[in-house]
mmCIF file of C-alpha atoms and ligand atoms in Angstrom:
data_model
loop_
_atom_site.group_PDB
_atom_site.id
_atom_site.type_symbol
_atom_site.label_atom_id
_atom_site.label_comp_id
_atom_site.label_asym_id
_atom_site.label_seq_id
_atom_site.Cartn_x
_atom_site.Cartn_y
_atom_site.Cartn_z
ATOM 1 C CA MET A 1 106.972 227.144 118.428
ATOM 2 C CA ARG A 2 108.822 227.044 121.689
ATOM 3 C CA SER A 3 107.370 223.935 123.982
ATOM 4 C CA LYS A 4 108.568 223.854 127.398
ATOM 5 C CA ILE A 5 108.830 219.863 128.000
ATOM 6 C CA VAL A 6 108.654 217.025 130.347
ATOM 7 C CA VAL A 7 110.885 214.731 129.208
ATOM 8 C CA CYS A 8 109.586 210.470 130.771
ATOM 9 C CA ASP A 9 110.782 206.960 130.144
ATOM 10 C CA LEU A 10 111.679 204.130 132.206
ATOM 11 C CA LYS A 11 115.048 203.791 131.296
ATOM 12 C CA GLU A 12 117.529 206.393 133.459
ATOM 13 C CA GLU A 13 119.752 206.879 129.717
ATOM 14 C CA ALA A 14 117.127 207.057 127.091
ATOM 15 C CA LEU A 15 115.610 210.463 129.722
ATOM 16 C CA SER A 16 119.392 211.963 129.808
ATOM 17 C CA GLU A 17 120.450 211.875 126.122
ATOM 18 C CA THR A 18 116.816 213.433 125.841
ATOM 19 C CA VAL A 19 117.272 215.895 128.115
ATOM 20 C CA LYS A 20 121.331 216.659 126.719
ATOM 21 C CA GLN A 21 119.734 217.323 123.456
ATOM 22 C CA LEU A 22 117.175 219.963 125.073
ATOM 23 C CA ASN A 23 119.553 221.688 126.683
ATOM 24 C CA GLU A 24 122.153 221.709 123.928
ATOM 25 C CA ARG A 25 118.932 223.420 121.660
ATOM 26 C CA ASN A 26 118.051 225.769 125.092
ATOM 27 C CA ILE A 27 114.743 224.831 124.944
ATOM 28 C CA PRO A 28 113.090 224.607 128.366
ATOM 29 C CA CYS A 29 112.841 220.821 130.317
ATOM 30 C CA VAL A 30 112.815 218.861 133.644
ATOM 31 C CA ALA A 31 113.261 214.619 133.366
ATOM 32 C CA CYS A 32 110.115 212.191 134.729
ATOM 33 C CA ALA A 33 111.052 209.093 135.154
ATOM 34 C CA CYS A 34 107.588 206.884 134.334
ATOM 35 C CA ASP A 35 106.701 204.125 133.337
ATOM 36 C CA VAL A 36 103.025 204.243 131.234
ATOM 37 C CA THR A 37 101.347 201.627 132.160
ATOM 38 C CA ASP A 38 101.511 202.546 135.635
ATOM 39 C CA GLU A 39 98.697 204.934 136.419
ATOM 40 C CA ASP A 40 100.280 206.294 139.833
ATOM 41 C CA SER A 41 103.500 207.114 137.663
ATOM 42 C CA PHE A 42 102.127 208.677 134.262
ATOM 43 C CA ALA A 43 100.181 211.661 137.741
ATOM 44 C CA LYS A 44 104.012 211.961 139.124
ATOM 45 C CA VAL A 45 104.978 213.271 135.158
ATOM 46 C CA LEU A 46 101.477 215.118 134.805
ATOM 47 C CA ASP A 47 102.129 216.621 138.851
ATOM 48 C CA LYS A 48 106.105 217.826 137.753
ATOM 49 C CA ALA A 49 104.231 219.108 134.377
ATOM 50 C CA GLU A 50 102.288 221.471 136.589
ATOM 51 C CA GLN A 51 104.294 222.025 139.105
ATOM 52 C CA THR A 52 107.419 223.044 136.916
ATOM 53 C CA PHE A 53 105.333 224.796 133.735
ATOM 54 C CA GLY A 54 101.928 224.144 134.247
ATOM 55 C CA CYS A 55 99.437 221.878 133.092
ATOM 56 C CA ALA A 56 100.505 219.964 130.239
ATOM 57 C CA ASP A 57 98.546 220.934 127.398
ATOM 58 C CA ILE A 58 100.535 219.147 124.901
ATOM 59 C CA LEU A 59 101.026 214.739 125.177
ATOM 60 C CA VAL A 60 102.766 212.805 122.289
ATOM 61 C CA ASN A 61 102.686 209.024 123.535
ATOM 62 C CA ASN A 62 105.815 207.989 122.391
ATOM 63 C CA ALA A 63 106.656 204.827 124.159
ATOM 64 C CA GLY A 64 106.319 201.711 122.140
ATOM 65 C CA ILE A 65 107.944 198.338 122.560
ATOM 66 C CA THR A 66 107.634 195.329 119.652
ATOM 67 C CA ARG A 67 109.420 191.432 118.954
ATOM 68 C CA MET A 68 110.717 190.160 115.701
ATOM 69 C CA GLN A 69 109.283 187.213 115.804
ATOM 70 C CA ASN A 70 108.079 184.271 114.034
ATOM 71 C CA PHE A 71 104.068 183.885 112.959
ATOM 72 C CA PHE A 72 104.489 179.843 114.952
ATOM 73 C CA ASP A 73 106.057 181.444 117.696
ATOM 74 C CA VAL A 74 104.278 184.340 118.832
ATOM 75 C CA GLY A 75 102.268 183.732 123.331
ATOM 76 C CA LYS A 76 99.486 185.924 124.041
ATOM 77 C CA LYS A 77 101.912 187.202 126.747
ATOM 78 C CA ASP A 78 103.592 188.517 123.935
ATOM 79 C CA PHE A 79 100.701 190.288 122.649
ATOM 80 C CA ARG A 80 99.936 191.221 126.166
ATOM 81 C CA ASP A 81 102.767 193.216 126.714
ATOM 82 C CA ILE A 82 102.881 194.963 123.240
ATOM 83 C CA PHE A 83 99.465 195.962 124.011
ATOM 84 C CA GLU A 84 99.859 196.676 127.843
ATOM 85 C CA ILE A 85 102.051 199.696 126.611
ATOM 86 C CA ASN A 86 100.922 200.605 123.677
ATOM 87 C CA VAL A 87 97.634 200.504 122.909
ATOM 88 C CA PHE A 88 96.426 200.174 127.075
ATOM 89 C CA GLY A 89 99.040 202.637 128.319
ATOM 90 C CA LEU A 90 98.644 205.124 125.484
ATOM 91 C CA PHE A 91 95.210 204.536 126.194
ATOM 92 C CA LYS A 92 95.724 205.358 129.924
ATOM 93 C CA CYS A 93 98.034 208.139 130.006
ATOM 94 C CA THR A 94 96.111 210.309 127.341
ATOM 95 C CA GLN A 95 92.396 209.544 129.439
ATOM 96 C CA MET A 96 94.412 211.409 132.309
ATOM 97 C CA PHE A 97 96.051 214.284 130.643
ATOM 98 C CA ALA A 98 92.717 215.151 129.456
ATOM 99 C CA GLU A 99 91.112 214.622 132.265
ATOM 100 C CA ARG A 100 93.030 217.648 133.891
ATOM 101 C CA LEU A 101 93.538 219.862 131.154
ATOM 102 C CA LYS A 102 90.170 219.709 130.238
ATOM 103 C CA LYS A 103 89.529 221.505 134.251
ATOM 104 C CA THR A 104 92.126 224.374 132.834
ATOM 105 C CA GLY A 105 89.657 225.225 129.792
ATOM 106 C CA LYS A 106 92.339 225.271 127.586
ATOM 107 C CA ASN A 107 92.981 223.733 124.578
ATOM 108 C CA GLY A 108 95.160 221.483 123.511
ATOM 109 C CA SER A 109 96.848 218.264 121.579
ATOM 110 C CA VAL A 110 97.734 214.399 121.639
ATOM 111 C CA VAL A 111 99.819 212.678 118.651
ATOM 112 C CA ASN A 112 99.837 208.936 118.967
ATOM 113 C CA LEU A 113 102.926 207.751 117.543
ATOM 114 C CA SER A 114 101.990 204.450 115.477
ATOM 115 C CA SER A 115 103.196 203.406 112.150
ATOM 116 C CA ASN A 116 103.084 202.149 108.395
ATOM 117 C CA GLY A 117 102.554 199.174 110.274
ATOM 118 C CA ALA A 118 99.039 199.702 110.585
ATOM 119 C CA LYS A 119 98.547 200.565 107.330
ATOM 120 C CA VAL A 120 101.360 197.597 105.627
ATOM 121 C CA THR A 121 102.049 194.140 107.044
ATOM 122 C CA TYR A 122 105.559 193.374 109.164
ATOM 123 C CA ALA A 123 104.886 189.519 108.826
ATOM 124 C CA ASP A 124 107.276 189.052 112.376
ATOM 125 C CA GLN A 125 105.449 191.678 114.215
ATOM 126 C CA VAL A 126 102.389 190.537 113.941
ATOM 127 C CA HIS A 127 101.467 191.834 117.573
ATOM 128 C CA TYR A 128 102.870 194.826 116.996
ATOM 129 C CA CYS A 129 100.826 195.606 113.594
ATOM 130 C CA ALA A 130 98.157 194.947 115.634
ATOM 131 C CA SER A 131 99.095 196.897 118.244
ATOM 132 C CA LYS A 132 99.576 199.902 115.945
ATOM 133 C CA ALA A 133 96.114 199.460 114.250
ATOM 134 C CA SER A 134 94.385 199.921 116.976
ATOM 135 C CA VAL A 135 96.225 202.922 117.897
ATOM 136 C CA MET A 136 94.965 204.609 114.915
ATOM 137 C CA ASN A 137 91.780 203.786 115.134
ATOM 138 C CA MET A 138 91.507 204.856 118.469
ATOM 139 C CA THR A 139 93.102 208.442 117.130
ATOM 140 C CA GLN A 140 89.915 208.952 115.261
ATOM 141 C CA CYS A 141 87.688 208.452 118.582
ATOM 142 C CA MET A 142 89.726 209.787 120.881
ATOM 143 C CA ALA A 143 89.641 213.031 118.402
ATOM 144 C CA ASP A 144 85.744 212.592 118.545
ATOM 145 C CA CYS A 145 86.094 212.471 121.960
ATOM 146 C CA LEU A 146 87.539 215.496 122.673
ATOM 147 C CA VAL A 147 86.518 217.991 120.484
ATOM 148 C CA PRO A 148 84.127 219.234 122.858
ATOM 149 C CA TYR A 149 87.507 219.965 125.341
ATOM 150 C CA GLY A 150 89.165 221.511 122.804
ATOM 151 C CA VAL A 151 91.621 219.133 122.812
ATOM 152 C CA ASN A 152 93.094 217.408 118.810
ATOM 153 C CA VAL A 153 93.659 214.304 118.520
ATOM 154 C CA ASN A 154 95.974 212.439 115.127
ATOM 155 C CA ALA A 155 98.642 210.224 114.847
ATOM 156 C CA VAL A 156 101.692 209.355 112.790
ATOM 157 C CA CYS A 157 102.657 206.907 110.988
ATOM 158 C CA PRO A 158 106.469 206.278 110.763
ATOM 159 C CA GLY A 159 108.387 203.772 108.038
ATOM 160 C CA ALA A 160 111.554 202.660 109.015
ATOM 161 C CA VAL A 161 113.108 205.343 111.569
ATOM 162 C CA ASP A 162 116.752 204.846 112.651
ATOM 163 C CA THR A 163 115.995 205.159 116.532
ATOM 164 C CA PRO A 164 117.955 201.627 119.020
ATOM 165 C CA MET A 165 114.370 199.967 118.056
ATOM 166 C CA LEU A 166 114.879 199.312 114.417
ATOM 167 C CA ARG A 167 118.362 199.140 114.994
ATOM 168 C CA ALA A 168 117.507 195.917 117.651
ATOM 169 C CA CYS A 169 115.232 195.009 114.597
ATOM 170 C CA MET A 170 118.829 194.678 112.669
ATOM 171 C CA VAL A 171 120.047 192.586 114.899
ATOM 172 C CA ALA A 172 116.876 190.160 115.287
ATOM 173 C CA THR A 173 117.224 189.988 111.172
ATOM 174 C CA GLU A 174 120.968 188.821 110.934
ATOM 175 C CA LYS A 175 120.690 186.830 113.933
ATOM 176 C CA ASP A 176 117.018 184.840 112.835
ATOM 177 C CA SER A 177 118.704 184.641 108.531
ATOM 178 C CA GLY A 178 121.929 182.777 109.752
ATOM 179 C CA GLY A 179 123.753 185.087 109.202
ATOM 180 C CA LYS A 180 121.544 185.764 105.302
ATOM 181 C CA ILE A 181 121.049 188.981 105.825
ATOM 182 C CA THR A 182 123.095 191.184 107.479
ATOM 183 C CA VAL A 183 122.034 194.371 109.773
ATOM 184 C CA ALA A 184 124.098 196.432 106.789
ATOM 185 C CA ASP A 185 121.466 194.922 104.104
ATOM 186 C CA CYS A 186 118.635 196.011 106.444
ATOM 187 C CA GLU A 187 120.432 199.680 106.868
ATOM 188 C CA LYS A 188 120.481 199.404 102.476
ATOM 189 C CA THR A 189 117.208 198.290 102.125
ATOM 190 C CA TRP A 190 114.494 199.686 104.777
ATOM 191 C CA ASP A 191 112.642 201.840 102.770
ATOM 192 C CA PRO A 192 115.144 201.913 100.266
ATOM 193 C CA LYS A 193 113.334 203.497 96.536
ATOM 194 C CA GLN A 194 112.245 206.760 98.254
ATOM 195 C CA LEU A 195 114.930 208.138 100.391
ATOM 196 C CA GLY A 196 117.660 206.295 98.041
ATOM 197 C CA GLY A 197 118.962 203.580 100.720
ATOM 198 C CA ARG A 198 119.285 205.686 104.174
ATOM 199 C CA LEU A 199 116.754 205.487 106.878
ATOM 200 C CA ILE A 200 114.631 207.990 108.421
ATOM 201 C CA GLN A 201 115.983 210.702 110.934
ATOM 202 C CA PRO A 202 113.716 210.792 114.305
ATOM 203 C CA GLU A 203 113.975 214.570 113.467
ATOM 204 C CA GLU A 204 112.106 213.895 110.942
ATOM 205 C CA ILE A 205 109.297 212.799 112.610
ATOM 206 C CA GLY A 206 109.826 215.075 115.409
ATOM 207 C CA ARG A 207 108.723 218.071 112.939
ATOM 208 C CA VAL A 208 105.847 216.393 112.261
ATOM 209 C CA VAL A 209 104.794 215.763 115.585
ATOM 210 C CA ALA A 210 104.786 219.582 116.347
ATOM 211 C CA PHE A 211 104.187 220.781 113.264
ATOM 212 C CA LEU A 212 100.734 218.942 114.409
ATOM 213 C CA CYS A 213 100.947 220.106 117.286
ATOM 214 C CA SER A 214 101.091 223.709 116.608
ATOM 215 C CA PRO A 215 97.835 226.190 114.875
ATOM 216 C CA ALA A 216 99.215 225.333 111.620
ATOM 217 C CA GLY A 217 97.772 221.505 112.476
ATOM 218 C CA ALA A 218 94.277 222.921 113.845
ATOM 219 C CA LEU A 219 92.271 221.640 110.959
ATOM 220 C CA ILE A 220 94.062 218.015 110.741
ATOM 221 C CA ARG A 221 91.772 216.287 112.653
ATOM 222 C CA GLY A 222 91.769 212.604 113.530
ATOM 223 C CA GLN A 223 93.943 211.676 111.524
ATOM 224 C CA ALA A 224 97.238 209.016 110.841
ATOM 225 C CA ILE A 225 100.073 210.770 108.558
ATOM 226 C CA SER A 226 102.249 208.297 107.232
ATOM 227 C CA VAL A 227 106.129 209.712 107.937
ATOM 228 C CA ASP A 228 107.464 206.896 105.369
ATOM 229 C CA ALA A 229 108.609 209.001 102.012
ATOM 230 C CA GLY A 230 105.860 207.773 100.217
ATOM 231 C CA THR A 231 105.953 203.873 101.022
ATOM 232 C CA THR A 232 102.358 204.492 102.556
ATOM 233 C CA ARG A 233 99.907 206.349 100.610
ATOM 234 C CA PHE A 234 96.371 205.987 102.593
HETATM 235 N N1 NAD B 1 111.932 203.210 114.704
HETATM 236 C C1 NAD B 1 110.713 202.954 114.085
HETATM 237 O O1 NAD B 1 111.361 202.741 112.643
HETATM 238 C C2 NAD B 1 109.595 203.366 114.466
HETATM 239 C C3 NAD B 1 108.668 203.418 112.968
HETATM 240 C C4 NAD B 1 107.163 203.474 113.654
HETATM 241 C C5 NAD B 1 106.966 203.336 114.187
HETATM 242 N N2 NAD B 1 108.106 203.754 115.613
HETATM 243 C C6 NAD B 1 106.871 204.136 117.009
HETATM 244 O O2 NAD B 1 107.648 205.449 117.905
HETATM 245 C C7 NAD B 1 107.860 205.227 119.270
HETATM 246 C C8 NAD B 1 108.867 205.489 119.473
HETATM 247 O O3 NAD B 1 109.841 204.400 118.699
HETATM 248 P P1 NAD B 1 111.493 204.495 119.095
HETATM 249 O O4 NAD B 1 111.900 203.802 117.455
HETATM 250 O O5 NAD B 1 112.129 205.785 119.386
HETATM 251 O O6 NAD B 1 111.682 203.129 119.814
HETATM 252 P P2 NAD B 1 112.744 202.909 121.280
HETATM 253 O O7 NAD B 1 112.418 201.521 121.761
HETATM 254 O O8 NAD B 1 114.080 203.420 119.903
HETATM 255 O O9 NAD B 1 111.992 203.864 122.055
HETATM 256 C C9 NAD B 1 111.122 203.810 122.643
HETATM 257 C C10 NAD B 1 111.120 204.601 124.552
HETATM 258 O O10 NAD B 1 109.573 204.019 125.081
HETATM 259 C C11 NAD B 1 110.789 203.711 125.836
HETATM 260 N N3 NAD B 1 109.700 202.769 126.796
HETATM 261 C C12 NAD B 1 109.558 201.490 126.572
HETATM 262 N N4 NAD B 1 108.647 201.317 127.184
HETATM 263 C C13 NAD B 1 107.840 202.509 127.527
HETATM 264 C C14 NAD B 1 107.637 202.243 129.339
HETATM 265 N N5 NAD B 1 106.913 201.164 129.503
HETATM 266 N N6 NAD B 1 106.742 203.272 130.321
HETATM 267 C C15 NAD B 1 107.235 204.476 129.786
HETATM 268 N N7 NAD B 1 108.589 204.350 128.568
HETATM 269 C C16 NAD B 1 108.584 203.198 128.071
HETATM 270 C C17 NAD B 1 112.074 202.930 125.868
HETATM 271 O O11 NAD B 1 112.897 203.341 127.292
HETATM 272 C C18 NAD B 1 112.477 203.907 125.442
HETATM 273 O O12 NAD B 1 112.925 205.053 125.662
HETATM 274 C C19 NAD B 1 107.200 204.349 118.978
HETATM 275 O O13 NAD B 1 105.215 204.243 119.862
HETATM 276 C C20 NAD B 1 107.328 202.960 117.883
HETATM 277 O O14 NAD B 1 106.304 201.705 118.364
HETATM 278 C C21 NAD B 1 109.246 203.607 115.394
#
């Protein structure tokens, strides 16, 4: 499947790095700075897609944040900050995307980035796990809501993927443990059994996302697919 891509992110460096990688693979793309919690900002993304390639027919809700925090340190603001992006932003972007797509009568796909933390517990990320469980349930609701408009909705639930978010979690773990658990320990032990101590690579998640948006994924609907080498089996 050859897609034309509008790359969106809050951060300039994340945008330019992704565009660079797509250019190297000759995949048509444009970048659009965007805050998924700001409706005007996301409307500009949809406008840019329309002007450049035609109405967007695939949405990958990838933006997300977490915080490593002891249960007793978690405040309402931490919960709100995480839900603002991971849950409310994801919902609003999907609603706005589907609103435009339904006017065209074209079919489409949405893939939500949940986490295997929606299915198992990460004790130091109680708010994050709750947000990703919300994404999982919302995926099922959205799948039902958007069936009449030919829009297929699924979620993927990755394990530990080697990205800046995971690296920040490792650094926080080292700091919080007073150096007893090092970044090198985390690298070896997060998702160890299944992958022989290596971390999942972002491309390994991307390929599953692409599959779900392809014709082969058409009958997979409202699912939250674990992509964690067997850590979770439900
Ligand atoms: N890395 C993992 O181990 C892992 C595991 C399970 C699920 N996930 C999920 O996968 C998705 C991608 O995570 P990642 O590991 O690449 O994280 P990351 O922090 O490396 O990348 C997330 C990107 O989202 C952007 N972002 C944050 N807030 C935004 C906002 N308001 N508007 C627009 N962009 C915003 C950030 O600038 C960043 O570039 C997230 O939803 C995350 O929760 C990651």
